[in-house]
């Protein structure tokens, strides 16, 4: 039995500082749970001379990774550097040095999860990543353990708090995207370069991680079809409301025999569905299992405290096992062969908004293009939007149609002389 | 390494049959996860001659508990008999015989959890009970593992699907309690004797279990203050809506230093809160943690498949550990000394509905009683309800007040000659 468990921390940004704070301020309570003290031995930082939180002793800081990884008293390495490089290499090296690893790194786990988990298994150490998706919302362990008896048929996730905050502002305040984004940036909810969030890339990483757990297979996040929210405008939310929908950026994985639909894009969601009611910076994940039925897990998906909740929980799990002399290895079971279903094979309903010339016969031309492509219209709203320019706004909801047909029809609509622009395009879910 | 893991099943009612069905129909998938076959060796039933599901071989059935517990090939015993006796004795005997136990029994775990968990620790076996609260919603493991780093300040649970179904019908269809109950019974959502559900006893068992995990302490479910839903009428829901609330039967545990408020009763919940939107047979639990923030876990809390999801997940966890040669013992850490805060010390807002004589000066008399007890009124609605009998319906919402003062005031109101009846009484939460 170990009397103390040594911890090395890689990164002392917002999340890293939060984790250090928790490890120090909750030291007694954590020790009571584990049976041994958790001691923060070394913290890798870029600049050891920068002013840090008061509770960290200066000799704990180092600018040299090798000092952390070669310390024989460090059992667990926490990686909160973030991003693909050099974090992935840090994780790999820590594992190879026989350290258990806890990471919050969605990009590293989405792109290199299988390799890293296999490496951990080979090196007989644990690799846990609860904080990588949904922060403090219990998701990874839920799939690994509580849902293990289920065949999962679908995952629907609001996995990015930044975009959900922006969409909520657009819906509730009637803001257009650029203004809503600027407000989110001013509040610190969006990065100066927001592309990763608003283009759906962050959500795609998280979807890849959850899907690999749900379907026991490997997925490359780059194969996930991604559409961001920057094309939406305030009036799309007004039309959505008229039709009884909310607009959310959803990450969707649906299993259909040996294929999985995987996609991240804005959707029209029926306004009385659980996920439609998730507002602001909150995240929520809906899971459909053959035994558990519909589950929804809801919470804040970002922030130093939220991430610390999951990271320190992972550290506790590993520490208890170390203390009890129990293996921390999780067998990697990603042996299912599942292909991602091509996006063009999708069948769903669609909303689109066009700017067209306002003269007789325009709707007939547009309807004909859709009809010729077997895309059947369920509702049309036409509004005279600019009397001077003689342009009209046309909103179309379709019945269920094939994505391939819809894309072909949209291409042809763009060619029509009477269509100035296909302004927005949103798929309907549920 | 074991080539097969033997399972004994106690009880073959609705849940037991569901579990047997899953173990048989998913045998290959479960074996692949564990690395060994899970074999249903023996099933304890009351009548071995009764017609059973086709997939169970007749020699598997037995009417004799000893045959299950003394079978050396049985590693895990699943208890789905339910109720306190004899199920508690069955669990105790199974543990003493060195069997790992998986149970769905909220009453046994609420009343005897500490003793049974300690006994399991002493006998070096696992005792898991994920299905006992919220069925397939991951709750037990969530507290044991994912929230382990948190100090939990509060739990709010819609923990009983039967009452939530009845309340939803009352709210949406305008039904009174007796009719809504009868409908629930006809649909099989309520038992012929509904007392355990509608009086809040079932929810109190579940709250005791969750609270022991959240606060690391022992609680006797009999110490939990309980008020059922049978006193509510259709018009209470109409008034609630007028004030902007939904009515839910909530199980509440709130920590305040060394005491915990624990209570189950109907509450007025702000209609835009997450729990207010949980309708029908669904359950949901809101947890407040210092690190994780607000989490809400939502799903169906009853039914054979839902329970099987959790039970078979527990069986998988234990089986994987057996296969890997890892201990299944969970250290019992219920060492916190926390007292239940007396209900009379509660401070919150209140709603009550009175039937009073309809004549001048009545409201003055009622207001005076409340005022004399320092209960301050925030809103009053008075309606002439029966012109012939000259009675009026009076609805009062109070500002925050002490439960003790409110109860004293209600007692005095009942003594007033002008008050015919205090018809309903609901606390406000949030």
PDB file of N, CA, C and O in Angstrom, chain A residues 244-304:
ATOM      1  N   UNK A 244     -42.822  25.888 -34.797  1.00  0.00           N
ATOM      2  CA  UNK A 244     -42.813  25.079 -33.563  1.00  0.00           C
ATOM      3  C   UNK A 244     -41.474  24.431 -33.257  1.00  0.00           C
ATOM      4  O   UNK A 244     -41.419  23.380 -32.622  1.00  0.00           O
ATOM      5  N   UNK A 245     -40.393  25.064 -33.704  1.00  0.00           N
ATOM      6  CA  UNK A 245     -39.073  24.483 -33.494  1.00  0.00           C
ATOM      7  C   UNK A 245     -38.105  25.440 -32.790  1.00  0.00           C
ATOM      8  O   UNK A 245     -38.299  26.656 -32.830  1.00  0.00           O
ATOM      9  N   UNK A 246     -37.088  24.868 -32.178  1.00  0.00           N
ATOM     10  CA  UNK A 246     -35.918  25.628 -31.737  1.00  0.00           C
ATOM     11  C   UNK A 246     -34.769  25.257 -32.673  1.00  0.00           C
ATOM     12  O   UNK A 246     -34.791  24.198 -33.296  1.00  0.00           O
ATOM     13  N   UNK A 247     -33.762  26.141 -32.765  1.00  0.00           N
ATOM     14  CA  UNK A 247     -32.573  25.797 -33.562  1.00  0.00           C
ATOM     15  C   UNK A 247     -31.412  25.511 -32.623  1.00  0.00           C
ATOM     16  O   UNK A 247     -31.085  26.332 -31.761  1.00  0.00           O
ATOM     17  N   UNK A 248     -30.812  24.341 -32.762  1.00  0.00           N
ATOM     18  CA  UNK A 248     -29.657  23.964 -31.949  1.00  0.00           C
ATOM     19  C   UNK A 248     -28.565  23.399 -32.850  1.00  0.00           C
ATOM     20  O   UNK A 248     -28.872  22.802 -33.892  1.00  0.00           O
ATOM     21  N   UNK A 249     -27.312  23.582 -32.436  1.00  0.00           N
ATOM     22  CA  UNK A 249     -26.222  22.878 -33.127  1.00  0.00           C
ATOM     23  C   UNK A 249     -26.138  21.492 -32.494  1.00  0.00           C
ATOM     24  O   UNK A 249     -25.778  21.358 -31.324  1.00  0.00           O
ATOM     25  N   UNK A 250     -26.502  20.478 -33.271  1.00  0.00           N
ATOM     26  CA  UNK A 250     -26.557  19.137 -32.707  1.00  0.00           C
ATOM     27  C   UNK A 250     -25.457  18.257 -33.294  1.00  0.00           C
ATOM     28  O   UNK A 250     -25.163  18.324 -34.494  1.00  0.00           O
ATOM     29  N   UNK A 251     -24.851  17.455 -32.425  1.00  0.00           N
ATOM     30  CA  UNK A 251     -23.948  16.397 -32.870  1.00  0.00           C
ATOM     31  C   UNK A 251     -24.750  15.110 -32.819  1.00  0.00           C
ATOM     32  O   UNK A 251     -25.294  14.761 -31.778  1.00  0.00           O
ATOM     33  N   UNK A 252     -24.832  14.433 -33.969  1.00  0.00           N
ATOM     34  CA  UNK A 252     -25.735  13.284 -34.084  1.00  0.00           C
ATOM     35  C   UNK A 252     -24.961  12.055 -34.532  1.00  0.00           C
ATOM     36  O   UNK A 252     -24.177  12.112 -35.477  1.00  0.00           O
ATOM     37  N   UNK A 253     -25.176  10.957 -33.839  1.00  0.00           N
ATOM     38  CA  UNK A 253     -24.655   9.658 -34.295  1.00  0.00           C
ATOM     39  C   UNK A 253     -25.800   8.669 -34.190  1.00  0.00           C
ATOM     40  O   UNK A 253     -26.376   8.492 -33.126  1.00  0.00           O
ATOM     41  N   UNK A 254     -26.152   8.062 -35.320  1.00  0.00           N
ATOM     42  CA  UNK A 254     -27.252   7.102 -35.329  1.00  0.00           C
ATOM     43  C   UNK A 254     -26.771   5.824 -35.980  1.00  0.00           C
ATOM     44  O   UNK A 254     -26.255   5.853 -37.099  1.00  0.00           O
ATOM     45  N   UNK A 255     -27.001   4.739 -35.279  1.00  0.00           N
ATOM     46  CA  UNK A 255     -26.573   3.465 -35.849  1.00  0.00           C
ATOM     47  C   UNK A 255     -27.664   2.860 -36.706  1.00  0.00           C
ATOM     48  O   UNK A 255     -28.832   2.875 -36.351  1.00  0.00           O
ATOM     49  N   UNK A 256     -27.255   2.318 -37.840  1.00  0.00           N
ATOM     50  CA  UNK A 256     -28.182   1.589 -38.699  1.00  0.00           C
ATOM     51  C   UNK A 256     -27.417   0.373 -39.200  1.00  0.00           C
ATOM     52  O   UNK A 256     -26.649   0.465 -40.140  1.00  0.00           O
ATOM     53  N   UNK A 257     -27.600  -0.749 -38.513  1.00  0.00           N
ATOM     54  CA  UNK A 257     -26.860  -1.991 -38.794  1.00  0.00           C
ATOM     55  C   UNK A 257     -25.342  -1.737 -38.775  1.00  0.00           C
ATOM     56  O   UNK A 257     -24.810  -1.374 -37.737  1.00  0.00           O
ATOM     57  N   UNK A 258     -24.674  -1.884 -39.920  1.00  0.00           N
ATOM     58  CA  UNK A 258     -23.213  -1.753 -39.923  1.00  0.00           C
ATOM     59  C   UNK A 258     -22.726  -0.364 -40.314  1.00  0.00           C
ATOM     60  O   UNK A 258     -21.546  -0.160 -40.592  1.00  0.00           O
ATOM     61  N   UNK A 259     -23.650   0.597 -40.373  1.00  0.00           N
ATOM     62  CA  UNK A 259     -23.220   1.963 -40.653  1.00  0.00           C
ATOM     63  C   UNK A 259     -23.692   2.885 -39.534  1.00  0.00           C
ATOM     64  O   UNK A 259     -24.602   2.557 -38.781  1.00  0.00           O
ATOM     65  N   UNK A 260     -23.015   4.009 -39.445  1.00  0.00           N
ATOM     66  CA  UNK A 260     -23.401   5.024 -38.463  1.00  0.00           C
ATOM     67  C   UNK A 260     -23.466   6.364 -39.183  1.00  0.00           C
ATOM     68  O   UNK A 260     -22.531   6.750 -39.880  1.00  0.00           O
ATOM     69  N   UNK A 261     -24.605   7.032 -39.025  1.00  0.00           N
ATOM     70  CA  UNK A 261     -24.720   8.426 -39.458  1.00  0.00           C
ATOM     71  C   UNK A 261     -23.960   9.277 -38.463  1.00  0.00           C
ATOM     72  O   UNK A 261     -24.220   9.200 -37.275  1.00  0.00           O
ATOM     73  N   UNK A 262     -23.035  10.106 -38.908  1.00  0.00           N
ATOM     74  CA  UNK A 262     -22.342  10.984 -37.977  1.00  0.00           C
ATOM     75  C   UNK A 262     -22.281  12.376 -38.569  1.00  0.00           C
ATOM     76  O   UNK A 262     -21.713  12.561 -39.649  1.00  0.00           O
ATOM     77  N   UNK A 263     -22.832  13.332 -37.841  1.00  0.00           N
ATOM     78  CA  UNK A 263     -22.908  14.674 -38.421  1.00  0.00           C
ATOM     79  C   UNK A 263     -23.082  15.709 -37.331  1.00  0.00           C
ATOM     80  O   UNK A 263     -23.647  15.439 -36.272  1.00  0.00           O
ATOM     81  N   UNK A 264     -22.554  16.915 -37.597  1.00  0.00           N
ATOM     82  CA  UNK A 264     -22.706  18.060 -36.704  1.00  0.00           C
ATOM     83  C   UNK A 264     -23.230  19.194 -37.557  1.00  0.00           C
ATOM     84  O   UNK A 264     -22.595  19.557 -38.546  1.00  0.00           O
ATOM     85  N   UNK A 265     -24.409  19.710 -37.224  1.00  0.00           N
ATOM     86  CA  UNK A 265     -24.966  20.823 -37.993  1.00  0.00           C
ATOM     87  C   UNK A 265     -26.128  21.423 -37.221  1.00  0.00           C
ATOM     88  O   UNK A 265     -26.647  20.797 -36.297  1.00  0.00           O
ATOM     89  N   UNK A 266     -26.554  22.640 -37.612  1.00  0.00           N
ATOM     90  CA  UNK A 266     -27.736  23.202 -36.949  1.00  0.00           C
ATOM     91  C   UNK A 266     -28.946  22.357 -37.327  1.00  0.00           C
ATOM     92  O   UNK A 266     -29.020  21.863 -38.456  1.00  0.00           O
ATOM     93  N   UNK A 267     -29.864  22.198 -36.396  1.00  0.00           N
ATOM     94  CA  UNK A 267     -31.105  21.474 -36.685  1.00  0.00           C
ATOM     95  C   UNK A 267     -32.295  22.248 -36.134  1.00  0.00           C
ATOM     96  O   UNK A 267     -32.174  23.009 -35.175  1.00  0.00           O
ATOM     97  N   UNK A 268     -33.429  22.027 -36.771  1.00  0.00           N
ATOM     98  CA  UNK A 268     -34.726  22.395 -36.208  1.00  0.00           C
ATOM     99  C   UNK A 268     -35.124  21.253 -35.277  1.00  0.00           C
ATOM    100  O   UNK A 268     -35.242  20.122 -35.718  1.00  0.00           O
ATOM    101  N   UNK A 269     -35.333  21.555 -33.985  1.00  0.00           N
ATOM    102  CA  UNK A 269     -35.759  20.550 -33.006  1.00  0.00           C
ATOM    103  C   UNK A 269     -37.143  20.936 -32.486  1.00  0.00           C
ATOM    104  O   UNK A 269     -37.348  22.090 -32.125  1.00  0.00           O
ATOM    105  N   UNK A 270     -38.082  19.982 -32.422  1.00  0.00           N
ATOM    106  CA  UNK A 270     -39.406  20.315 -31.879  1.00  0.00           C
ATOM    107  C   UNK A 270     -39.252  20.996 -30.523  1.00  0.00           C
ATOM    108  O   UNK A 270     -38.500  20.521 -29.676  1.00  0.00           O
ATOM    109  N   UNK A 271     -39.972  22.111 -30.335  1.00  0.00           N
ATOM    110  CA  UNK A 271     -39.669  22.949 -29.171  1.00  0.00           C
ATOM    111  C   UNK A 271     -40.024  22.300 -27.836  1.00  0.00           C
ATOM    112  O   UNK A 271     -39.571  22.749 -26.795  1.00  0.00           O
ATOM    113  N   UNK A 272     -40.825  21.199 -27.867  1.00  0.00           N
ATOM    114  CA  UNK A 272     -41.123  20.544 -26.605  1.00  0.00           C
ATOM    115  C   UNK A 272     -40.184  19.377 -26.322  1.00  0.00           C
ATOM    116  O   UNK A 272     -40.360  18.657 -25.349  1.00  0.00           O
ATOM    117  N   UNK A 273     -39.164  19.160 -27.173  1.00  0.00           N
ATOM    118  CA  UNK A 273     -38.208  18.088 -26.889  1.00  0.00           C
ATOM    119  C   UNK A 273     -37.251  18.541 -25.798  1.00  0.00           C
ATOM    120  O   UNK A 273     -37.039  19.733 -25.582  1.00  0.00           O
ATOM    121  N   UNK A 274     -36.701  17.587 -25.078  1.00  0.00           N
ATOM    122  CA  UNK A 274     -35.802  17.904 -23.963  1.00  0.00           C
ATOM    123  C   UNK A 274     -34.635  18.774 -24.413  1.00  0.00           C
ATOM    124  O   UNK A 274     -34.260  19.735 -23.745  1.00  0.00           O
ATOM    125  N   UNK A 275     -34.023  18.431 -25.541  1.00  0.00           N
ATOM    126  CA  UNK A 275     -32.816  19.155 -25.955  1.00  0.00           C
ATOM    127  C   UNK A 275     -33.133  20.577 -26.407  1.00  0.00           C
ATOM    128  O   UNK A 275     -32.283  21.469 -26.296  1.00  0.00           O
ATOM    129  N   UNK A 276     -34.353  20.808 -26.902  1.00  0.00           N
ATOM    130  CA  UNK A 276     -34.716  22.154 -27.351  1.00  0.00           C
ATOM    131  C   UNK A 276     -34.721  23.131 -26.184  1.00  0.00           C
ATOM    132  O   UNK A 276     -34.597  24.339 -26.372  1.00  0.00           O
ATOM    133  N   UNK A 277     -34.883  22.589 -24.954  1.00  0.00           N
ATOM    134  CA  UNK A 277     -34.994  23.459 -23.785  1.00  0.00           C
ATOM    135  C   UNK A 277     -33.638  23.737 -23.138  1.00  0.00           C
ATOM    136  O   UNK A 277     -33.563  24.368 -22.080  1.00  0.00           O
ATOM    137  N   UNK A 278     -32.565  23.221 -23.724  1.00  0.00           N
ATOM    138  CA  UNK A 278     -31.227  23.414 -23.158  1.00  0.00           C
ATOM    139  C   UNK A 278     -30.679  24.736 -23.668  1.00  0.00           C
ATOM    140  O   UNK A 278     -30.394  24.877 -24.852  1.00  0.00           O
ATOM    141  N   UNK A 279     -30.553  25.698 -22.792  1.00  0.00           N
ATOM    142  CA  UNK A 279     -30.178  27.041 -23.217  1.00  0.00           C
ATOM    143  C   UNK A 279     -28.850  27.493 -22.613  1.00  0.00           C
ATOM    144  O   UNK A 279     -28.339  26.892 -21.680  1.00  0.00           O
ATOM    145  N   UNK A 280     -28.310  28.572 -23.181  1.00  0.00           N
ATOM    146  CA  UNK A 280     -27.109  29.172 -22.635  1.00  0.00           C
ATOM    147  C   UNK A 280     -25.900  28.273 -22.800  1.00  0.00           C
ATOM    148  O   UNK A 280     -25.792  27.535 -23.776  1.00  0.00           O
ATOM    149  N   UNK A 281     -24.982  28.346 -21.843  1.00  0.00           N
ATOM    150  CA  UNK A 281     -23.724  27.601 -21.967  1.00  0.00           C
ATOM    151  C   UNK A 281     -23.872  26.129 -21.592  1.00  0.00           C
ATOM    152  O   UNK A 281     -22.888  25.387 -21.540  1.00  0.00           O
ATOM    153  N   UNK A 282     -25.092  25.690 -21.318  1.00  0.00           N
ATOM    154  CA  UNK A 282     -25.285  24.297 -20.913  1.00  0.00           C
ATOM    155  C   UNK A 282     -25.093  23.330 -22.073  1.00  0.00           C
ATOM    156  O   UNK A 282     -25.286  23.674 -23.231  1.00  0.00           O
ATOM    157  N   UNK A 283     -24.678  22.136 -21.731  1.00  0.00           N
ATOM    158  CA  UNK A 283     -24.566  21.019 -22.657  1.00  0.00           C
ATOM    159  C   UNK A 283     -25.597  19.970 -22.268  1.00  0.00           C
ATOM    160  O   UNK A 283     -26.015  19.926 -21.104  1.00  0.00           O
ATOM    161  N   UNK A 284     -26.007  19.154 -23.184  1.00  0.00           N
ATOM    162  CA  UNK A 284     -26.851  18.011 -22.844  1.00  0.00           C
ATOM    163  C   UNK A 284     -26.659  16.932 -23.883  1.00  0.00           C
ATOM    164  O   UNK A 284     -26.414  17.231 -25.056  1.00  0.00           O
ATOM    165  N   UNK A 285     -26.751  15.711 -23.432  1.00  0.00           N
ATOM    166  CA  UNK A 285     -26.585  14.572 -24.325  1.00  0.00           C
ATOM    167  C   UNK A 285     -27.779  13.654 -24.151  1.00  0.00           C
ATOM    168  O   UNK A 285     -28.111  13.266 -23.032  1.00  0.00           O
ATOM    169  N   UNK A 286     -28.432  13.335 -25.251  1.00  0.00           N
ATOM    170  CA  UNK A 286     -29.515  12.370 -25.227  1.00  0.00           C
ATOM    171  C   UNK A 286     -29.006  11.068 -25.829  1.00  0.00           C
ATOM    172  O   UNK A 286     -28.416  11.069 -26.903  1.00  0.00           O
ATOM    173  N   UNK A 287     -29.222   9.974 -25.111  1.00  0.00           N
ATOM    174  CA  UNK A 287     -28.760   8.667 -25.559  1.00  0.00           C
ATOM    175  C   UNK A 287     -29.967   7.749 -25.679  1.00  0.00           C
ATOM    176  O   UNK A 287     -30.837   7.755 -24.808  1.00  0.00           O
ATOM    177  N   UNK A 288     -30.006   6.968 -26.758  1.00  0.00           N
ATOM    178  CA  UNK A 288     -31.073   5.988 -26.910  1.00  0.00           C
ATOM    179  C   UNK A 288     -30.472   4.598 -26.806  1.00  0.00           C
ATOM    180  O   UNK A 288     -29.636   4.204 -27.616  1.00  0.00           O
ATOM    181  N   UNK A 289     -30.880   3.851 -25.778  1.00  0.00           N
ATOM    182  CA  UNK A 289     -30.402   2.482 -25.601  1.00  0.00           C
ATOM    183  C   UNK A 289     -31.561   1.513 -25.656  1.00  0.00           C
ATOM    184  O   UNK A 289     -32.691   1.874 -25.329  1.00  0.00           O
ATOM    185  N   UNK A 290     -31.298   0.266 -26.087  1.00  0.00           N
ATOM    186  CA  UNK A 290     -32.414  -0.680 -26.208  1.00  0.00           C
ATOM    187  C   UNK A 290     -32.987  -1.034 -24.834  1.00  0.00           C
ATOM    188  O   UNK A 290     -34.167  -1.336 -24.719  1.00  0.00           O
ATOM    189  N   UNK A 291     -32.171  -0.995 -23.797  1.00  0.00           N
ATOM    190  CA  UNK A 291     -32.682  -1.312 -22.457  1.00  0.00           C
ATOM    191  C   UNK A 291     -33.002  -0.052 -21.664  1.00  0.00           C
ATOM    192  O   UNK A 291     -34.075   0.077 -21.082  1.00  0.00           O
ATOM    193  N   UNK A 292     -32.078   0.892 -21.636  1.00  0.00           N
ATOM    194  CA  UNK A 292     -32.264   2.091 -20.806  1.00  0.00           C
ATOM    195  C   UNK A 292     -33.302   3.044 -21.377  1.00  0.00           C
ATOM    196  O   UNK A 292     -33.797   3.922 -20.670  1.00  0.00           O
ATOM    197  N   UNK A 293     -33.646   2.906 -22.651  1.00  0.00           N
ATOM    198  CA  UNK A 293     -34.580   3.848 -23.264  1.00  0.00           C
ATOM    199  C   UNK A 293     -33.888   5.169 -23.529  1.00  0.00           C
ATOM    200  O   UNK A 293     -32.711   5.201 -23.891  1.00  0.00           O
ATOM    201  N   UNK A 294     -34.619   6.246 -23.348  1.00  0.00           N
ATOM    202  CA  UNK A 294     -34.073   7.585 -23.590  1.00  0.00           C
ATOM    203  C   UNK A 294     -33.505   8.163 -22.310  1.00  0.00           C
ATOM    204  O   UNK A 294     -34.211   8.301 -21.313  1.00  0.00           O
ATOM    205  N   UNK A 295     -32.228   8.509 -22.334  1.00  0.00           N
ATOM    206  CA  UNK A 295     -31.603   9.188 -21.198  1.00  0.00           C
ATOM    207  C   UNK A 295     -31.150  10.562 -21.650  1.00  0.00           C
ATOM    208  O   UNK A 295     -30.683  10.713 -22.780  1.00  0.00           O
ATOM    209  N   UNK A 296     -31.261  11.552 -20.772  1.00  0.00           N
ATOM    210  CA  UNK A 296     -30.693  12.866 -21.069  1.00  0.00           C
ATOM    211  C   UNK A 296     -29.818  13.278 -19.894  1.00  0.00           C
ATOM    212  O   UNK A 296     -30.247  13.219 -18.736  1.00  0.00           O
ATOM    213  N   UNK A 297     -28.583  13.647 -20.192  1.00  0.00           N
ATOM    214  CA  UNK A 297     -27.648  14.099 -19.167  1.00  0.00           C
ATOM    215  C   UNK A 297     -27.323  15.558 -19.461  1.00  0.00           C
ATOM    216  O   UNK A 297     -26.912  15.895 -20.577  1.00  0.00           O
ATOM    217  N   UNK A 298     -27.490  16.403 -18.463  1.00  0.00           N
ATOM    218  CA  UNK A 298     -27.479  17.847 -18.654  1.00  0.00           C
ATOM    219  C   UNK A 298     -26.561  18.521 -17.646  1.00  0.00           C
ATOM    220  O   UNK A 298     -26.555  18.137 -16.468  1.00  0.00           O
ATOM    221  N   UNK A 299     -25.782  19.472 -18.085  1.00  0.00           N
ATOM    222  CA  UNK A 299     -24.940  20.214 -17.149  1.00  0.00           C
ATOM    223  C   UNK A 299     -24.100  21.242 -17.898  1.00  0.00           C
ATOM    224  O   UNK A 299     -24.216  21.388 -19.111  1.00  0.00           O
ATOM    225  N   UNK A 300     -23.252  21.937 -17.149  1.00  0.00           N
ATOM    226  CA  UNK A 300     -22.379  22.913 -17.789  1.00  0.00           C
ATOM    227  C   UNK A 300     -21.191  22.188 -18.393  1.00  0.00           C
ATOM    228  O   UNK A 300     -20.528  21.399 -17.710  1.00  0.00           O
ATOM    229  N   UNK A 301     -20.916  22.471 -19.647  1.00  0.00           N
ATOM    230  CA  UNK A 301     -19.899  21.716 -20.352  1.00  0.00           C
ATOM    231  C   UNK A 301     -18.551  22.403 -20.434  1.00  0.00           C
ATOM    232  O   UNK A 301     -17.685  21.983 -21.185  1.00  0.00           O
ATOM    233  N   UNK A 302     -18.329  23.452 -19.660  1.00  0.00           N
ATOM    234  CA  UNK A 302     -17.053  24.151 -19.748  1.00  0.00           C
ATOM    235  C   UNK A 302     -16.751  24.868 -18.444  1.00  0.00           C
ATOM    236  O   UNK A 302     -17.602  24.979 -17.562  1.00  0.00           O
ATOM    237  N   UNK A 303     -15.509  25.351 -18.339  1.00  0.00           N
ATOM    238  CA  UNK A 303     -15.099  26.102 -17.161  1.00  0.00           C
ATOM    239  C   UNK A 303     -14.140  25.282 -16.307  1.00  0.00           C
ATOM    240  O   UNK A 303     -14.165  24.051 -16.308  1.00  0.00           O
ATOM    241  N   UNK A 304     -13.292  26.007 -15.571  1.00  0.00           N
ATOM    242  CA  UNK A 304     -12.224  25.362 -14.804  1.00  0.00           C
ATOM    243  C   UNK A 304     -12.781  24.434 -13.723  1.00  0.00           C
ATOM    244  O   UNK A 304     -12.322  23.307 -13.544  1.00  0.00           O
TER     245      UNK A 304
END
